[in-house]
Amino acid sequence: MSGFVVSALFIGFTFVAAGLVKGVVGLGLPTVAIGLLSLAMPPAAAAAMLIAPSLATNIWQATAGAHFMLLLSRLWSLLATIVVGILLTISVLTGSSAGLANAALGAVLIVYGAVGISGRRFDVPRRAEVWLSPLMGMLTGLITGATGVFVMPVIPYLNSLGFDKDELIQALGLAFTVSTVGLAVGLVMAGKFQFSDARASMLAVLPALVGMWLGQRLRGRISAAAFRRWFFIGLVGLGIYMLGRGLLSR
């Protein structure tokens, strides 16, 4: 079997798996995709592959609801600083030190997985959002620019703002959409997102949607809580491997 076929099968499997996770628990597509793809390619190339599938799934999530304008007016400072943070650290992801990017990605996966396993939730008072939203946005952007993963600390932060279920899902979709756009802009500015990358990313949309469909069908047949727990445990294991590999390759 040729190397091209093996690579295509691996990429297809990755996005089916990532879509399945998102279909079951409502998030995790970028995290799973970047984590698995980075086992076989530089994190910058993995991030470029992620752009179209992430936009395809998250734009729908951000706009499918009645709270879009309300969320935008409440979270605009968070969203703006995410983009600023990405552009400040995109050189880590796209630079020559793949080991550093892999180590940073591994560390983020470990922290995200550990937070998910613990189930800890914080409550942020509304008056604190004025200064905390831009701070959380900047931290999320800095981490995203360095690793290509936009989960920390924005997911725990949004979960602490007292949104109901529908508002939270739409807020996550909005944050993920803006993060994906910011990541795409940073990759283009660094010369790491060319026409060939865009074409490959578009081809990854179909397996991601197939995975989401499978995950949605599976959701009613398994315990979502148990699946979520094993998902986070898997992320911790993958993160430990990537952190070790990144540190040893430096």
PDB file of C-alpha atoms in Angstrom:
ATOM      1  CA  MET A   1       0.000   0.000   0.000  1.00  0.00           C
ATOM      2  CA  SER A   2       1.472   3.358  -1.045  1.00  0.00           C
ATOM      3  CA  GLY A   3       2.417   6.038   1.435  1.00  0.00           C
ATOM      4  CA  PHE A   4      -0.204   8.374  -0.042  1.00  0.00           C
ATOM      5  CA  VAL A   5      -3.008   5.866   0.547  1.00  0.00           C
ATOM      6  CA  VAL A   6      -1.822   5.222   4.102  1.00  0.00           C
ATOM      7  CA  SER A   7      -1.710   8.982   4.789  1.00  0.00           C
ATOM      8  CA  ALA A   8      -5.176   9.497   3.296  1.00  0.00           C
ATOM      9  CA  LEU A   9      -6.615   6.648   5.378  1.00  0.00           C
ATOM     10  CA  PHE A  10      -5.000   7.993   8.543  1.00  0.00           C
ATOM     11  CA  ILE A  11      -6.345  11.514   7.932  1.00  0.00           C
ATOM     12  CA  GLY A  12      -9.801  10.154   7.124  1.00  0.00           C
ATOM     13  CA  PHE A  13      -9.820   8.001  10.266  1.00  0.00           C
ATOM     14  CA  THR A  14      -8.657  10.958  12.361  1.00  0.00           C
ATOM     15  CA  PHE A  15     -11.510  13.211  11.257  1.00  0.00           C
ATOM     16  CA  VAL A  16     -14.117  10.459  11.576  1.00  0.00           C
ATOM     17  CA  ALA A  17     -12.898   9.871  15.143  1.00  0.00           C
ATOM     18  CA  ALA A  18     -12.808  13.602  15.899  1.00  0.00           C
ATOM     19  CA  GLY A  19     -16.286  14.107  14.455  1.00  0.00           C
ATOM     20  CA  LEU A  20     -17.614  11.137  16.421  1.00  0.00           C
ATOM     21  CA  VAL A  21     -16.365  12.645  19.676  1.00  0.00           C
ATOM     22  CA  LYS A  22     -17.992  15.990  18.811  1.00  0.00           C
ATOM     23  CA  GLY A  23     -21.209  14.203  17.895  1.00  0.00           C
ATOM     24  CA  VAL A  24     -21.372  12.462  21.275  1.00  0.00           C
ATOM     25  CA  VAL A  25     -20.172  15.164  23.690  1.00  0.00           C
ATOM     26  CA  GLY A  26     -20.627  18.365  21.639  1.00  0.00           C
ATOM     27  CA  LEU A  27     -16.948  19.362  21.495  1.00  0.00           C
ATOM     28  CA  GLY A  28     -13.476  17.933  20.964  1.00  0.00           C
ATOM     29  CA  LEU A  29     -13.141  17.884  17.160  1.00  0.00           C
ATOM     30  CA  PRO A  30     -10.155  20.289  16.963  1.00  0.00           C
ATOM     31  CA  THR A  31      -8.478  18.757  20.007  1.00  0.00           C
ATOM     32  CA  VAL A  32      -8.698  15.169  18.771  1.00  0.00           C
ATOM     33  CA  ALA A  33      -7.790  16.098  15.190  1.00  0.00           C
ATOM     34  CA  ILE A  34      -4.728  18.180  16.114  1.00  0.00           C
ATOM     35  CA  GLY A  35      -3.573  15.644  18.688  1.00  0.00           C
ATOM     36  CA  LEU A  36      -3.758  12.652  16.347  1.00  0.00           C
ATOM     37  CA  LEU A  37      -2.538  14.416  13.201  1.00  0.00           C
ATOM     38  CA  SER A  38       0.488  15.764  15.086  1.00  0.00           C
ATOM     39  CA  LEU A  39       1.639  12.179  15.562  1.00  0.00           C
ATOM     40  CA  ALA A  40       2.325  12.046  11.821  1.00  0.00           C
ATOM     41  CA  MET A  41       2.964  15.660  10.743  1.00  0.00           C
ATOM     42  CA  PRO A  42       4.164  18.992  12.184  1.00  0.00           C
ATOM     43  CA  PRO A  43       1.554  20.758  14.335  1.00  0.00           C
ATOM     44  CA  ALA A  44       1.376  23.657  11.830  1.00  0.00           C
ATOM     45  CA  ALA A  45       0.387  21.261   9.036  1.00  0.00           C
ATOM     46  CA  ALA A  46      -2.158  19.610  11.345  1.00  0.00           C
ATOM     47  CA  ALA A  47      -3.637  23.032  12.175  1.00  0.00           C
ATOM     48  CA  ALA A  48      -3.932  23.879   8.463  1.00  0.00           C
ATOM     49  CA  MET A  49      -5.763  20.588   7.840  1.00  0.00           C
ATOM     50  CA  LEU A  50      -8.204  21.472  10.623  1.00  0.00           C
ATOM     51  CA  ILE A  51      -9.416  24.835   9.256  1.00  0.00           C
ATOM     52  CA  ALA A  52     -12.275  23.777   6.937  1.00  0.00           C
ATOM     53  CA  PRO A  53     -13.745  20.977   9.120  1.00  0.00           C
ATOM     54  CA  SER A  54     -13.647  23.239  12.164  1.00  0.00           C
ATOM     55  CA  LEU A  55     -15.363  26.104  10.338  1.00  0.00           C
ATOM     56  CA  ALA A  56     -17.963  23.777   8.813  1.00  0.00           C
ATOM     57  CA  THR A  57     -19.018  22.400  12.188  1.00  0.00           C
ATOM     58  CA  ASN A  58     -18.626  25.498  14.359  1.00  0.00           C
ATOM     59  CA  ILE A  59     -20.283  28.137  12.172  1.00  0.00           C
ATOM     60  CA  TRP A  60     -23.433  26.013  12.287  1.00  0.00           C
ATOM     61  CA  GLN A  61     -23.078  25.645  16.066  1.00  0.00           C
ATOM     62  CA  ALA A  62     -22.562  29.405  16.519  1.00  0.00           C
ATOM     63  CA  THR A  63     -25.529  30.495  14.394  1.00  0.00           C
ATOM     64  CA  ALA A  64     -28.063  27.752  15.177  1.00  0.00           C
ATOM     65  CA  GLY A  65     -29.814  29.466  18.052  1.00  0.00           C
ATOM     66  CA  ALA A  66     -31.627  32.578  19.193  1.00  0.00           C
ATOM     67  CA  HIS A  67     -28.804  34.034  21.285  1.00  0.00           C
ATOM     68  CA  PHE A  68     -26.210  35.037  18.669  1.00  0.00           C
ATOM     69  CA  MET A  69     -26.388  38.850  19.024  1.00  0.00           C
ATOM     70  CA  LEU A  70     -26.747  38.694  22.806  1.00  0.00           C
ATOM     71  CA  LEU A  71     -23.677  36.464  23.088  1.00  0.00           C
ATOM     72  CA  LEU A  72     -21.715  38.623  20.662  1.00  0.00           C
ATOM     73  CA  SER A  73     -22.407  41.767  22.693  1.00  0.00           C
ATOM     74  CA  ARG A  74     -21.451  39.994  25.918  1.00  0.00           C
ATOM     75  CA  LEU A  75     -18.346  38.182  24.661  1.00  0.00           C
ATOM     76  CA  TRP A  76     -16.871  40.604  22.111  1.00  0.00           C
ATOM     77  CA  SER A  77     -13.794  41.412  24.226  1.00  0.00           C
ATOM     78  CA  LEU A  78     -13.095  37.690  24.733  1.00  0.00           C
ATOM     79  CA  LEU A  79     -13.375  37.051  20.995  1.00  0.00           C
ATOM     80  CA  ALA A  80     -11.241  40.031  19.988  1.00  0.00           C
ATOM     81  CA  THR A  81      -8.383  39.184  22.332  1.00  0.00           C
ATOM     82  CA  ILE A  82      -8.409  35.536  21.192  1.00  0.00           C
ATOM     83  CA  VAL A  83      -7.445  36.737  17.702  1.00  0.00           C
ATOM     84  CA  VAL A  84      -4.793  39.123  19.076  1.00  0.00           C
ATOM     85  CA  GLY A  85      -3.258  36.353  21.180  1.00  0.00           C
ATOM     86  CA  ILE A  86      -3.126  33.936  18.240  1.00  0.00           C
ATOM     87  CA  LEU A  87      -1.264  36.447  16.073  1.00  0.00           C
ATOM     88  CA  LEU A  88       1.245  37.102  18.870  1.00  0.00           C
ATOM     89  CA  THR A  89       2.312  33.443  19.233  1.00  0.00           C
ATOM     90  CA  ILE A  90       1.644  31.916  15.800  1.00  0.00           C
ATOM     91  CA  SER A  91       5.417  31.876  15.208  1.00  0.00           C
ATOM     92  CA  VAL A  92       5.757  29.107  17.819  1.00  0.00           C
ATOM     93  CA  LEU A  93       3.399  26.838  15.874  1.00  0.00           C
ATOM     94  CA  THR A  94       4.820  27.722  12.453  1.00  0.00           C
ATOM     95  CA  GLY A  95       8.494  28.069  13.395  1.00  0.00           C
ATOM     96  CA  SER A  96      11.341  25.622  12.984  1.00  0.00           C
ATOM     97  CA  SER A  97      11.047  24.196  16.502  1.00  0.00           C
ATOM     98  CA  ALA A  98       8.467  21.457  16.017  1.00  0.00           C
ATOM     99  CA  GLY A  99       9.605  19.912  19.303  1.00  0.00           C
ATOM    100  CA  LEU A 100       8.571  23.003  21.241  1.00  0.00           C
ATOM    101  CA  ALA A 101       5.160  23.082  19.544  1.00  0.00           C
ATOM    102  CA  ASN A 102       4.631  19.368  20.236  1.00  0.00           C
ATOM    103  CA  ALA A 103       5.610  19.787  23.884  1.00  0.00           C
ATOM    104  CA  ALA A 104       3.287  22.783  24.280  1.00  0.00           C
ATOM    105  CA  LEU A 105       0.442  20.862  22.626  1.00  0.00           C
ATOM    106  CA  GLY A 106       1.038  17.886  24.922  1.00  0.00           C
ATOM    107  CA  ALA A 107       0.968  20.122  27.997  1.00  0.00           C
ATOM    108  CA  VAL A 108      -2.334  21.698  26.930  1.00  0.00           C
ATOM    109  CA  LEU A 109      -3.912  18.284  26.298  1.00  0.00           C
ATOM    110  CA  ILE A 110      -2.828  17.092  29.760  1.00  0.00           C
ATOM    111  CA  VAL A 111      -4.267  20.160  31.497  1.00  0.00           C
ATOM    112  CA  TYR A 112      -7.499  20.078  29.475  1.00  0.00           C
ATOM    113  CA  GLY A 113      -7.944  16.363  30.084  1.00  0.00           C
ATOM    114  CA  ALA A 114      -7.261  16.714  33.802  1.00  0.00           C
ATOM    115  CA  VAL A 115      -9.775  19.568  34.136  1.00  0.00           C
ATOM    116  CA  GLY A 116     -12.353  17.484  32.263  1.00  0.00           C
ATOM    117  CA  ILE A 117     -11.784  14.412  34.456  1.00  0.00           C
ATOM    118  CA  SER A 118     -12.087  16.450  37.643  1.00  0.00           C
ATOM    119  CA  GLY A 119     -15.428  17.913  36.600  1.00  0.00           C
ATOM    120  CA  ARG A 120     -14.574  21.109  38.485  1.00  0.00           C
ATOM    121  CA  ARG A 121     -16.742  24.098  37.670  1.00  0.00           C
ATOM    122  CA  PHE A 122     -16.277  27.679  38.774  1.00  0.00           C
ATOM    123  CA  ASP A 123     -18.770  30.538  38.965  1.00  0.00           C
ATOM    124  CA  VAL A 124     -17.710  33.947  37.699  1.00  0.00           C
ATOM    125  CA  PRO A 125     -19.786  36.958  38.860  1.00  0.00           C
ATOM    126  CA  ARG A 126     -21.116  39.119  36.035  1.00  0.00           C
ATOM    127  CA  ARG A 127     -19.227  42.196  37.252  1.00  0.00           C
ATOM    128  CA  ALA A 128     -15.879  40.398  36.850  1.00  0.00           C
ATOM    129  CA  GLU A 129     -16.419  39.721  33.150  1.00  0.00           C
ATOM    130  CA  VAL A 130     -15.302  43.265  32.232  1.00  0.00           C
ATOM    131  CA  TRP A 131     -11.667  42.444  33.014  1.00  0.00           C
ATOM    132  CA  LEU A 132     -11.735  38.640  33.050  1.00  0.00           C
ATOM    133  CA  SER A 133     -13.128  38.122  29.526  1.00  0.00           C
ATOM    134  CA  PRO A 134     -10.266  39.905  27.729  1.00  0.00           C
ATOM    135  CA  LEU A 135      -7.747  38.164  29.997  1.00  0.00           C
ATOM    136  CA  MET A 136      -9.209  34.709  29.269  1.00  0.00           C
ATOM    137  CA  GLY A 137      -9.404  35.574  25.574  1.00  0.00           C
ATOM    138  CA  MET A 138      -5.761  36.633  25.462  1.00  0.00           C
ATOM    139  CA  LEU A 139      -4.611  33.486  27.281  1.00  0.00           C
ATOM    140  CA  THR A 140      -6.686  31.302  24.955  1.00  0.00           C
ATOM    141  CA  GLY A 141      -5.256  33.079  21.913  1.00  0.00           C
ATOM    142  CA  LEU A 142      -1.659  32.777  23.121  1.00  0.00           C
ATOM    143  CA  ILE A 143      -2.118  29.034  23.705  1.00  0.00           C
ATOM    144  CA  THR A 144      -3.927  28.574  20.377  1.00  0.00           C
ATOM    145  CA  GLY A 145      -1.209  30.361  18.430  1.00  0.00           C
ATOM    146  CA  ALA A 146       1.451  28.133  20.000  1.00  0.00           C
ATOM    147  CA  THR A 147      -0.394  24.799  19.764  1.00  0.00           C
ATOM    148  CA  GLY A 148      -3.308  25.055  17.288  1.00  0.00           C
ATOM    149  CA  VAL A 149      -5.746  23.916  20.017  1.00  0.00           C
ATOM    150  CA  PHE A 150      -8.370  26.395  21.244  1.00  0.00           C
ATOM    151  CA  VAL A 151      -9.788  24.790  24.376  1.00  0.00           C
ATOM    152  CA  MET A 152      -7.961  26.307  27.350  1.00  0.00           C
ATOM    153  CA  PRO A 153      -8.946  28.305  29.238  1.00  0.00           C
ATOM    154  CA  VAL A 154     -11.960  29.355  27.143  1.00  0.00           C
ATOM    155  CA  ILE A 155     -14.073  26.204  27.702  1.00  0.00           C
ATOM    156  CA  PRO A 156     -13.875  26.233  31.539  1.00  0.00           C
ATOM    157  CA  TYR A 157     -14.365  30.026  31.479  1.00  0.00           C
ATOM    158  CA  LEU A 158     -17.507  29.951  29.317  1.00  0.00           C
ATOM    159  CA  ASN A 159     -18.788  27.106  31.477  1.00  0.00           C
ATOM    160  CA  SER A 160     -18.471  29.390  34.514  1.00  0.00           C
ATOM    161  CA  LEU A 161     -20.623  32.244  33.168  1.00  0.00           C
ATOM    162  CA  GLY A 162     -23.993  30.776  34.083  1.00  0.00           C
ATOM    163  CA  PHE A 163     -25.263  30.119  30.556  1.00  0.00           C
ATOM    164  CA  ASP A 164     -28.068  27.645  30.070  1.00  0.00           C
ATOM    165  CA  LYS A 165     -27.367  24.598  27.873  1.00  0.00           C
ATOM    166  CA  ASP A 166     -28.385  26.199  24.568  1.00  0.00           C
ATOM    167  CA  GLU A 167     -26.540  29.436  25.295  1.00  0.00           C
ATOM    168  CA  LEU A 168     -23.386  27.549  26.280  1.00  0.00           C
ATOM    169  CA  ILE A 169     -23.379  25.428  23.116  1.00  0.00           C
ATOM    170  CA  GLN A 170     -23.820  28.537  20.969  1.00  0.00           C
ATOM    171  CA  ALA A 171     -21.170  30.477  22.941  1.00  0.00           C
ATOM    172  CA  LEU A 172     -18.674  27.629  22.452  1.00  0.00           C
ATOM    173  CA  GLY A 173     -19.450  27.561  18.727  1.00  0.00           C
ATOM    174  CA  LEU A 174     -18.879  31.315  18.518  1.00  0.00           C
ATOM    175  CA  ALA A 175     -15.547  31.129  20.367  1.00  0.00           C
ATOM    176  CA  PHE A 176     -14.392  28.154  18.276  1.00  0.00           C
ATOM    177  CA  THR A 177     -15.380  29.881  15.012  1.00  0.00           C
ATOM    178  CA  VAL A 178     -13.454  33.043  15.878  1.00  0.00           C
ATOM    179  CA  SER A 179     -10.479  30.961  17.024  1.00  0.00           C
ATOM    180  CA  THR A 180     -10.482  29.023  13.743  1.00  0.00           C
ATOM    181  CA  VAL A 181     -10.617  32.228  11.694  1.00  0.00           C
ATOM    182  CA  GLY A 182      -7.801  33.745  13.761  1.00  0.00           C
ATOM    183  CA  LEU A 183      -5.729  30.578  13.331  1.00  0.00           C
ATOM    184  CA  ALA A 184      -6.325  30.624   9.574  1.00  0.00           C
ATOM    185  CA  VAL A 185      -5.241  34.276   9.354  1.00  0.00           C
ATOM    186  CA  GLY A 186      -2.103  33.537  11.368  1.00  0.00           C
ATOM    187  CA  LEU A 187      -1.210  30.533   9.189  1.00  0.00           C
ATOM    188  CA  VAL A 188      -1.735  32.554   5.996  1.00  0.00           C
ATOM    189  CA  MET A 189       0.451  35.387   7.320  1.00  0.00           C
ATOM    190  CA  ALA A 190       3.169  32.843   8.151  1.00  0.00           C
ATOM    191  CA  GLY A 191       2.912  31.238   4.702  1.00  0.00           C
ATOM    192  CA  LYS A 192       1.705  27.924   6.147  1.00  0.00           C
ATOM    193  CA  PHE A 193      -1.749  27.824   4.551  1.00  0.00           C
ATOM    194  CA  GLN A 194      -1.536  27.566   0.773  1.00  0.00           C
ATOM    195  CA  PHE A 195      -4.056  26.478  -1.874  1.00  0.00           C
ATOM    196  CA  SER A 196      -2.999  22.835  -1.520  1.00  0.00           C
ATOM    197  CA  ASP A 197      -3.570  23.045   2.247  1.00  0.00           C
ATOM    198  CA  ALA A 198      -7.024  24.552   1.713  1.00  0.00           C
ATOM    199  CA  ARG A 199      -7.930  21.782  -0.750  1.00  0.00           C
ATOM    200  CA  ALA A 200      -6.805  19.045   1.664  1.00  0.00           C
ATOM    201  CA  SER A 201      -8.687  20.742   4.490  1.00  0.00           C
ATOM    202  CA  MET A 202     -11.887  20.838   2.401  1.00  0.00           C
ATOM    203  CA  LEU A 203     -11.562  17.109   1.717  1.00  0.00           C
ATOM    204  CA  ALA A 204     -11.461  16.497   5.468  1.00  0.00           C
ATOM    205  CA  VAL A 205     -14.926  18.028   5.933  1.00  0.00           C
ATOM    206  CA  LEU A 206     -16.766  14.902   4.730  1.00  0.00           C
ATOM    207  CA  PRO A 207     -15.182  12.397   7.176  1.00  0.00           C
ATOM    208  CA  ALA A 208     -15.692  14.914  10.000  1.00  0.00           C
ATOM    209  CA  LEU A 209     -19.404  15.178   9.176  1.00  0.00           C
ATOM    210  CA  VAL A 210     -19.678  11.390   8.875  1.00  0.00           C
ATOM    211  CA  GLY A 211     -18.099  11.080  12.321  1.00  0.00           C
ATOM    212  CA  MET A 212     -20.516  13.661  13.762  1.00  0.00           C
ATOM    213  CA  TRP A 213     -23.468  11.743  12.319  1.00  0.00           C
ATOM    214  CA  LEU A 214     -22.190   8.498  13.848  1.00  0.00           C
ATOM    215  CA  GLY A 215     -21.603  10.222  17.173  1.00  0.00           C
ATOM    216  CA  GLN A 216     -25.110  11.660  17.252  1.00  0.00           C
ATOM    217  CA  ARG A 217     -26.577   8.211  16.587  1.00  0.00           C
ATOM    218  CA  LEU A 218     -24.319   6.704  19.269  1.00  0.00           C
ATOM    219  CA  ARG A 219     -25.195   9.386  21.834  1.00  0.00           C
ATOM    220  CA  GLY A 220     -28.511   7.839  22.798  1.00  0.00           C
ATOM    221  CA  ARG A 221     -27.084   4.324  23.152  1.00  0.00           C
ATOM    222  CA  ILE A 222     -24.185   4.937  25.526  1.00  0.00           C
ATOM    223  CA  SER A 223     -23.569   6.880  28.693  1.00  0.00           C
ATOM    224  CA  ALA A 224     -22.400  10.314  27.573  1.00  0.00           C
ATOM    225  CA  ALA A 225     -20.806  10.866  30.992  1.00  0.00           C
ATOM    226  CA  ALA A 226     -18.753   7.661  30.728  1.00  0.00           C
ATOM    227  CA  PHE A 227     -17.748   8.426  27.146  1.00  0.00           C
ATOM    228  CA  ARG A 228     -16.715  11.943  28.167  1.00  0.00           C
ATOM    229  CA  ARG A 229     -14.593  10.594  31.024  1.00  0.00           C
ATOM    230  CA  TRP A 230     -12.744   8.137  28.786  1.00  0.00           C
ATOM    231  CA  PHE A 231     -12.313  10.869  26.175  1.00  0.00           C
ATOM    232  CA  PHE A 232     -10.523  13.066  28.719  1.00  0.00           C
ATOM    233  CA  ILE A 233      -8.446  10.136  29.981  1.00  0.00           C
ATOM    234  CA  GLY A 234      -7.374   9.469  26.395  1.00  0.00           C
ATOM    235  CA  LEU A 235      -6.400  13.122  25.954  1.00  0.00           C
ATOM    236  CA  VAL A 236      -4.197  12.972  29.054  1.00  0.00           C
ATOM    237  CA  GLY A 237      -2.444   9.859  27.713  1.00  0.00           C
ATOM    238  CA  LEU A 238      -1.938  11.435  24.293  1.00  0.00           C
ATOM    239  CA  GLY A 239      -0.712  14.640  25.930  1.00  0.00           C
ATOM    240  CA  ILE A 240       1.869  12.794  28.049  1.00  0.00           C
ATOM    241  CA  TYR A 241       3.193  11.056  24.946  1.00  0.00           C
ATOM    242  CA  MET A 242       3.409  14.292  22.941  1.00  0.00           C
ATOM    243  CA  LEU A 243       5.003  16.236  25.789  1.00  0.00           C
ATOM    244  CA  GLY A 244       7.660  13.553  26.225  1.00  0.00           C
ATOM    245  CA  ARG A 245       8.309  13.326  22.483  1.00  0.00           C
ATOM    246  CA  GLY A 246       8.529  17.106  22.163  1.00  0.00           C
ATOM    247  CA  LEU A 247      10.964  17.485  25.042  1.00  0.00           C
ATOM    248  CA  LEU A 248      13.180  14.607  23.847  1.00  0.00           C
ATOM    249  CA  SER A 249      13.362  15.999  20.295  1.00  0.00           C
ATOM    250  CA  ARG A 250      14.601  19.416  21.364  1.00  0.00           C
TER     251      ARG A 250
END
